[in-house]
PDB file of C-alpha atoms in Angstrom:
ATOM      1  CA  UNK R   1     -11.798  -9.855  -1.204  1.00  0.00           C
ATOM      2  CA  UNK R   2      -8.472  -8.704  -0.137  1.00  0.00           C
ATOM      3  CA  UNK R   3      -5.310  -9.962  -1.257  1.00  0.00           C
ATOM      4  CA  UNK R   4      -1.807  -9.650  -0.121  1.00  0.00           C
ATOM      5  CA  UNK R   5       1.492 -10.352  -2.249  1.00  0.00           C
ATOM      6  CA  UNK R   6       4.910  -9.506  -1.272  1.00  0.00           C
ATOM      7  CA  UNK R   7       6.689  -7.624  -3.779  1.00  0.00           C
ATOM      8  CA  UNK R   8      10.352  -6.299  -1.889  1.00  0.00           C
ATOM      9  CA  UNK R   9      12.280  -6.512   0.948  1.00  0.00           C
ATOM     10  CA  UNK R  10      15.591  -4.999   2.150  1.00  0.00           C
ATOM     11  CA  UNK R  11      18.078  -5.555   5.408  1.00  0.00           C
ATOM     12  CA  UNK R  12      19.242  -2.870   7.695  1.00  0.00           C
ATOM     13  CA  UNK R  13      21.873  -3.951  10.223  1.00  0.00           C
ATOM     14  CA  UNK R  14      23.457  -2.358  13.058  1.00  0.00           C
ATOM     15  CA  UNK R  15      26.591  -2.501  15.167  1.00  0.00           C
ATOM     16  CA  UNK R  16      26.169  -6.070  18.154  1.00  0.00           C
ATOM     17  CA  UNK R  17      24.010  -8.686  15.629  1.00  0.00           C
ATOM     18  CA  UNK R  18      21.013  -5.874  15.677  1.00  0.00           C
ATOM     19  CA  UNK R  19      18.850  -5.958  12.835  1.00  0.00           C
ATOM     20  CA  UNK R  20      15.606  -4.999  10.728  1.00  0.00           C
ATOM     21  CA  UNK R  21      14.098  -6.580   7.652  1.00  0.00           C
ATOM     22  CA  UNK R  22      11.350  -4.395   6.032  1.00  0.00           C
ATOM     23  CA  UNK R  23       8.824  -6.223   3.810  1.00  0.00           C
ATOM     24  CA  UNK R  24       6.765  -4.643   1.511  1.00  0.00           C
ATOM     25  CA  UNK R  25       3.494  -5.373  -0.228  1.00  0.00           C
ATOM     26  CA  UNK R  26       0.723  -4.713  -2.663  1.00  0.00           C
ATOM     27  CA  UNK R  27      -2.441  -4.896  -1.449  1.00  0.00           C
ATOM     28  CA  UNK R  28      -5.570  -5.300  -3.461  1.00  0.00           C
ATOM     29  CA  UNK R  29      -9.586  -4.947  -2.669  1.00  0.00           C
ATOM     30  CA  UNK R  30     -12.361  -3.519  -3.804  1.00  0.00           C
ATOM     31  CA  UNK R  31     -13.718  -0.076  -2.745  1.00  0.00           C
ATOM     32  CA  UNK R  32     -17.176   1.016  -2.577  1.00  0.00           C
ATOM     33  CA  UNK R  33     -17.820   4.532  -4.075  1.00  0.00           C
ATOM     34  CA  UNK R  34     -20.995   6.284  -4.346  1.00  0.00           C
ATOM     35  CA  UNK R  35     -21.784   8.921  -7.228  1.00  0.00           C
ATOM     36  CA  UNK R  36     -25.681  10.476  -7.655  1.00  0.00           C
ATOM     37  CA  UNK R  37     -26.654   7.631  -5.251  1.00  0.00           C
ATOM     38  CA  UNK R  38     -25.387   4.829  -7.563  1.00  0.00           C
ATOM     39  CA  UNK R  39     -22.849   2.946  -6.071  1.00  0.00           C
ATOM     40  CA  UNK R  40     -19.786   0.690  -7.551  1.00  0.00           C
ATOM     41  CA  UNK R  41     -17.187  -1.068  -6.622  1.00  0.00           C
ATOM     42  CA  UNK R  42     -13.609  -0.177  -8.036  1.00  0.00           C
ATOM     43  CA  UNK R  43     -10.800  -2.318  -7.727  1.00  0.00           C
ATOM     44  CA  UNK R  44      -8.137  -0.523  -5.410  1.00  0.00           C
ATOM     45  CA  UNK R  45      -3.993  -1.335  -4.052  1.00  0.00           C
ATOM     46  CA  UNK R  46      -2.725  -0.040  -1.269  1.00  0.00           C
ATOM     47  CA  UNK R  47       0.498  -0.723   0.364  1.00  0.00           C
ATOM     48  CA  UNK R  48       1.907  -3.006   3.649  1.00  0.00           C
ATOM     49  CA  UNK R  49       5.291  -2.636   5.203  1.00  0.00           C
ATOM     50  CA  UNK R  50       6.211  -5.369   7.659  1.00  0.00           C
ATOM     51  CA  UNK R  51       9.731  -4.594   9.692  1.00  0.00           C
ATOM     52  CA  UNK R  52      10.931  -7.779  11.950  1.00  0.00           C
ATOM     53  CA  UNK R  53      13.551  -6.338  14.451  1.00  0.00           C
ATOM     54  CA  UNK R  54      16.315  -9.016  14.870  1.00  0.00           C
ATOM     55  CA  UNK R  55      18.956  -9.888  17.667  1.00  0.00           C
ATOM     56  CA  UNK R  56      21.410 -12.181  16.928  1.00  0.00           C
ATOM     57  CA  UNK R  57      19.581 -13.888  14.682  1.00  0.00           C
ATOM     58  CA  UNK R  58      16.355 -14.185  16.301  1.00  0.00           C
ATOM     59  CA  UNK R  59      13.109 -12.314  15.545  1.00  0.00           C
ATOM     60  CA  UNK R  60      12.407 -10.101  18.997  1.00  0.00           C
ATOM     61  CA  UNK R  61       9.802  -7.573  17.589  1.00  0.00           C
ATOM     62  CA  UNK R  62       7.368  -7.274  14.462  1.00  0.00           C
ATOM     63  CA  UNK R  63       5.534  -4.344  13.490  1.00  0.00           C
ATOM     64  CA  UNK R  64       3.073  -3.786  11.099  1.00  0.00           C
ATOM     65  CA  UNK R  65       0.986  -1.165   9.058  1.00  0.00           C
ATOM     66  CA  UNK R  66      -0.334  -0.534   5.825  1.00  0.00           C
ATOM     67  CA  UNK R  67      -2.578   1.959   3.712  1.00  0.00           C
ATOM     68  CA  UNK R  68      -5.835  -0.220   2.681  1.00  0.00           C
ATOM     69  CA  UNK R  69      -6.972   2.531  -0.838  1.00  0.00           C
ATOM     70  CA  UNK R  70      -3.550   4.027  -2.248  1.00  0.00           C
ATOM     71  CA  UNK R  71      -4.631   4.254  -5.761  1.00  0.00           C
ATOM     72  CA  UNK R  72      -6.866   2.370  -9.019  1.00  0.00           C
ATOM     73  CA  UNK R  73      -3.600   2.562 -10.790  1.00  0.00           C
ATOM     74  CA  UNK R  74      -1.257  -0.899  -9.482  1.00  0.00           C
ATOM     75  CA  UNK R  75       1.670   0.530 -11.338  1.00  0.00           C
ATOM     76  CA  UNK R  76       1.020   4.098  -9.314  1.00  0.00           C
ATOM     77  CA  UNK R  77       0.829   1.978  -5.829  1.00  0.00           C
ATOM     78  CA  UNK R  78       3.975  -0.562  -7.004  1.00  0.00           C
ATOM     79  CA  UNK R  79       5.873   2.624  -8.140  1.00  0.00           C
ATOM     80  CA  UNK R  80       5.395   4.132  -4.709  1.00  0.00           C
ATOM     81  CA  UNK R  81       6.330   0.723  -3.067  1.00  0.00           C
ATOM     82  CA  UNK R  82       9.452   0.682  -4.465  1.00  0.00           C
ATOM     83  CA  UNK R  83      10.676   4.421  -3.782  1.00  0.00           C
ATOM     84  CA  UNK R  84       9.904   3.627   0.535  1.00  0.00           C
ATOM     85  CA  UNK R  85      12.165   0.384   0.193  1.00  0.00           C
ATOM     86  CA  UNK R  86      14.390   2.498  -1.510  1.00  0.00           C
ATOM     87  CA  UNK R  87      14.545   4.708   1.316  1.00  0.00           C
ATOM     88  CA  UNK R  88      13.800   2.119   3.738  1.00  0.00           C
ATOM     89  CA  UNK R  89      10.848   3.344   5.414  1.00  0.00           C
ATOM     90  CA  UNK R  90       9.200   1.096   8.090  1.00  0.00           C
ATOM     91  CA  UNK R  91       5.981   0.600   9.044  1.00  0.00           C
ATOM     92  CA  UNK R  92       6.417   3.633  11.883  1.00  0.00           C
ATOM     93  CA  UNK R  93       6.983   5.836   9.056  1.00  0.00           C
ATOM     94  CA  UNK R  94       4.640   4.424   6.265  1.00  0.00           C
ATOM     95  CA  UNK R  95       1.795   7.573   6.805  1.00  0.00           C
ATOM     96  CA  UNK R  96       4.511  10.350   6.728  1.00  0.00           C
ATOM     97  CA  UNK R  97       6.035   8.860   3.580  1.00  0.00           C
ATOM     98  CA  UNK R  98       3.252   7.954   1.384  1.00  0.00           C
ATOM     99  CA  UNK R  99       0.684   9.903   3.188  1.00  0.00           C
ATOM    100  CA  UNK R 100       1.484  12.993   0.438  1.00  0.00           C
ATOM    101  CA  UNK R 101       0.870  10.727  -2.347  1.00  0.00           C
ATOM    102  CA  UNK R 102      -3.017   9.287  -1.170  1.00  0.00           C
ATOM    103  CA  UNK R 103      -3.718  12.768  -0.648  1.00  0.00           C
ATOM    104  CA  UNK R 104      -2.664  13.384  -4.500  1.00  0.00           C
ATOM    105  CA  UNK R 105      -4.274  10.468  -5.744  1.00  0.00           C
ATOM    106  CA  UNK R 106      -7.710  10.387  -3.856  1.00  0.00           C
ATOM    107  CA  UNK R 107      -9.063  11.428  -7.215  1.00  0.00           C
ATOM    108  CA  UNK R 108      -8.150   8.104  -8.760  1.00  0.00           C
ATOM    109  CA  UNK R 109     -11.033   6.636  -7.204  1.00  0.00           C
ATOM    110  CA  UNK R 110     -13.666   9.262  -8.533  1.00  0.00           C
ATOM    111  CA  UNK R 111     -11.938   9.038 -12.118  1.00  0.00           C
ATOM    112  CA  UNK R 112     -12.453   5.307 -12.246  1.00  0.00           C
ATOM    113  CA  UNK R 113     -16.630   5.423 -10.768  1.00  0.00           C
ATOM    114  CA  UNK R 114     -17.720   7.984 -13.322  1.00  0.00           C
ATOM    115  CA  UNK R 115     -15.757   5.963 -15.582  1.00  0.00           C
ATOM    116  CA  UNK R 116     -17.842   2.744 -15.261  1.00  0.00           C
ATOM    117  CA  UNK R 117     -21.047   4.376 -14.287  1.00  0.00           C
ATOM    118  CA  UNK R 118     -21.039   6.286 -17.554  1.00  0.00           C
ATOM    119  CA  UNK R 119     -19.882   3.000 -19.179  1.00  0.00           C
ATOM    120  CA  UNK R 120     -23.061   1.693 -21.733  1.00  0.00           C
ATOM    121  CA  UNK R 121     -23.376  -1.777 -19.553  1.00  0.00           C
ATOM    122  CA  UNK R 122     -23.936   0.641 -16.558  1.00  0.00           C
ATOM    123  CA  UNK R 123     -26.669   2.573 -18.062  1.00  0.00           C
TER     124      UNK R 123
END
């Protein structure tokens, strides 16, 4: 199960009808973690950043990339999604930018299995 919904976008134009629109998105799945060999799957949102490049009008590049397991916490992941619109980063730069914040929030993902393995329909 992955979905994929569209939460901003901004335009960046330059000088002779040159162009980029950056769209960004939340993405969700499932993520399988595995604590004192039980596993469980833990809902997780990660981030894609679309740019199309424009001429005159007319689409003449896409690029894409995204970060499958940001966070367990959607308002962590749709936080972060709207500071990198804010500074416009594109799809080249996606890993630099948020890079420092899956590194931070890695833990998340731990937090949340202990938390339903210790749960009583888990044990």
């Amino acid at each position: 199960m992955r979905k994929r919904a569209e939460v901003c976008s901004c335009r960046t134009c330059f000088q002779g009808g040159h162009e980029f629109i950056y769209r960004y998105f939340l993405l969700q799945s499932l993520k399988e973690i595995n604590i004192n060999d039980k596993s469980v799957e833990i809902p997780s949102f990660g981030i894609g950043v679309v740019s199309e490049e424009l001429n005159d009008g007319k689409i003449i590049n896409i690029r894409e990339d995204s970060i499958e397991h940001v966070s367990t916490y959607r308002e962590k992941v749709l936080n972060l999604i709207e500071f990198i619109k804010a500074n416009e980063v594109s799809p080249i730069h996606l890993i630099y930018i948020a890079g420092e914040y899956v590194d931070e929030w890695v833990n998340d993902y731990d937090e949340q299995a202990k938390l339903i393995l210790n749960s009583p329909v888990c044990s």
